[in-house]
Amino acid sequence: MKKYCLIVICFHLFFSANSQNTDVASKNFSNGFPIKDIDVLISKMSIEEKVGQMSQVDLGVIAVGDICNLKNPQQLDISKLETALNKYHVGSILNVGCGSGTISLENWKKIISAIQIKNQKSSNYPIPVIYGIDAIHGANYVMGATLFPQQIAQAATWNPQLVKSANEISAYETRAAGIPWNFSPVLDLGRQPLWSRFFETYGEDVCLAKSMAVEAISGLQSNVDNTYHVAACMKHFLGYSFSLSGHDRTPAWISDRELREYFLPTFQAAISVGAKTVMINSGEINGTPVHANYDILTKLLRDELKFTGVAVTDWEDIYKLVNVHHVAATKKEAVKMAIMAGIDMSMTPNDFEFNDLLIQLVKEGSIPQSRIDLSVKRILNLKKELGLFDNVVYLPSSYPDFGSKKFSDVSYNAASEAITLLKNNSNVLPLMNKDEKLFVCGPAANSLNLLNGAWTHTWQGVDDKYNTKGKLTILEALRANFTSVNYLQGTSLDSIIDVNACIAQAKNADKIIVCLGEIPCTEIPGNINDLTLPAVQLKLVDELSKLNKPIILVCCFNRPRIIHSIVNKADAIVYAYLPGDEGGRAIADCIAGIINPSGKLPFTYPKATNEIVHYDHKASEDLATDFSNNAYQPEFDFGFGMSYTHFTYSDFKVSSDTLLNNDSISISIKVTNDGKLNGKEVVQLYYKDIVASITPSVKKLVAFEKVDLNVGQSLIVNLKVTKSDFSFINKDLKRVTEEGTIELMLSDFKHAIYVK
Ligand code: BGC
């Protein structure tokens, strides 16, 4: 049982000889690894050592106490450490210990140094241990690190460069803790809004998510500089995000064509920019658990996509082939299945049974040595590429920017650019009068945790004891911007505290700000059966609306919770996603007009729980009961988001009416900020395939660019498209661009081109 115990335990780091370890933390081990040639090394390794490299255990396995009942998870148990390293030659360790929370930079260094020092004595040819961590929105398990908006909010910025910067910082601060491997980014497409991990995705669209994926990988990784970079891990290959029930790790039914059309391209793009590792989908697709699927893990991933990096399982997933999926009768059979399907490393993660079983399987000839050598080579190459054979721990002085203002400014910019203004009747926002009487309420108003979501200091992110001091909640940030801010929570996330008192207080206010939220959660603990926002929060807004005062909703949701019944009761809706530690400031600054919102929805916001239709749906889904073509009526459309200023589009030009082979076409448009404030706009180019052998979508995003325009400024934006941009997966599972007419759509402009 993983982190399913949500007890969060206070840490003190113990390490037997502290002063000695401070020295070691800064020691360079470059001479500690006698053999660095991977092939030579493999030729010297025993089968036990090779299998050890293929195993990964949780920090809890080498810590004092029971794995899931740790009092001091950072207290390393030297005899357990010896078992892991000397007996089992474990090649990788992960995370913070079951149910545990964030660890200080100094303590990370001590833990990792202690592991590496012990490891030096584990064999005649020691191999560095690779530590891996979930740094999901910043180095969230490193105390004092910069926390960014979650991925869904990063996607809402439509600013890939900002996503790159956030990932560069995340890598820097992860390395600062001595950790070279980050289990991020999530490249699963967010097309099932019920899913508890929706917020971990870059949204529903292939084009947008691909752009973000490429920059995230580039920000995390580098082939030349290891000091400030880490290995990225593409998650979770493949089709994890699209379970039928919407519950985590439940069956997905995805045709091979759709798998390739929607769910593969983000991974393909990440591989093309050198993603070093991949984590496998815990679930099943069309009846086959992905961990046992040779077609996906070897034929597709290796033979077709040419991925040469390391494939790690997700949590305990080899054993789950027996006890969850029931496709293997014994753990031994499961180990054979997974390894032969293409797994390189098992996130076991609580014991060494995997090691014993794999050794047996090799010794009895059920798994060839060559198969083991292949995985070991990939793992050792990764360690080499990451510089682990050269330097085990970097000097603390190499990271002067850790937790700096420079870094939190990037997080603030990301949160600011993510905020998506979904409604603004009569320009109620921004509130320019700083002395207006504001009444603030709702469960997200005064909680840093609700701004950050899961993977924040702890796995589920609900415990507030590790929160970084000085980070402002929405309420605190509003109080910094306005002179008269009155607050009463009114309701918790799902129960009434005192709505009547709220009504009484709101009567004296000029404006009411209701901050709606969702409990931080992810994976199975985040399963819900109804996308509708809990009734009490809807009721709070409903009751307040009876006062006939302007209501501003601020939404901090993990996924697009249905708010249809209150949309008309609100004058403005500020959709903030999970904007991270700087989110409170960004929201308050948006309300005060200090920033001008420029986020656009990276998903289609549904109006009703059973109406999950994406913007790139098929024409048949537009057919209404009266046979008109307007059945598609989301609450808010993909790509939608308002600004406090106004942009005019003109001079739409397409460089050619025909697109041949390797040519490209330039589409240009003039964008003018003719409003009253400086602002940013996202130019979005869509297309429609008029006739195709696979029913075409009514529209699809093909290119975009975010531009920054001062009042009165105009800019010509040029977007380029090539033939492959109009390709799709045909019935033979081949990516093709068919000859025919394509309609380009940009703002209100349309232009047909002929593709040959
Ligand atoms: C999650 C992964 C995560 C891993 C390690 C799993 O439960 O699905 O996304 O990287 O745990 O914590």
PDB file of C-alpha atoms in Angstrom, residues 1 115 164 171 233 246 252 279 286 365-366 389 393 410 501 576 589 634 661 718:
ATOM      1  CA  MET A   1       0.000   0.000   0.000  1.00  0.00           C
ATOM      2  CA  ILE A 115      22.826   6.375   0.154  1.00  0.00           C
ATOM      3  CA  LYS A 164       9.837  25.901 -20.480  1.00  0.00           C
ATOM      4  CA  ALA A 171      14.839  20.965 -12.715  1.00  0.00           C
ATOM      5  CA  CYS A 233       9.746  11.124 -17.419  1.00  0.00           C
ATOM      6  CA  GLY A 246     -13.561   8.518 -15.284  1.00  0.00           C
ATOM      7  CA  ALA A 252     -10.068   2.419 -21.060  1.00  0.00           C
ATOM      8  CA  MET A 279       6.446   5.703 -16.990  1.00  0.00           C
ATOM      9  CA  ASN A 286      -9.193  -2.802 -24.393  1.00  0.00           C
ATOM     10  CA  GLY A 365      16.193 -19.747 -18.457  1.00  0.00           C
ATOM     11  CA  SER A 366      12.642 -18.358 -18.650  1.00  0.00           C
ATOM     12  CA  PHE A 389      29.246   8.441 -12.568  1.00  0.00           C
ATOM     13  CA  VAL A 393      26.235  15.311  -5.048  1.00  0.00           C
ATOM     14  CA  VAL A 410       8.172  33.215 -13.038  1.00  0.00           C
ATOM     15  CA  ALA A 501     -24.060  35.103   8.400  1.00  0.00           C
ATOM     16  CA  ALA A 576      -7.896  30.199 -11.851  1.00  0.00           C
ATOM     17  CA  ASP A 589      -4.035  41.432  -8.997  1.00  0.00           C
ATOM     18  CA  PRO A 634     -20.612  23.901 -23.925  1.00  0.00           C
ATOM     19  CA  ASN A 661       4.316  18.191 -50.754  1.00  0.00           C
ATOM     20  CA  ASN A 718       2.657  34.987 -39.073  1.00  0.00           C
TER      21      ASN A 718
END
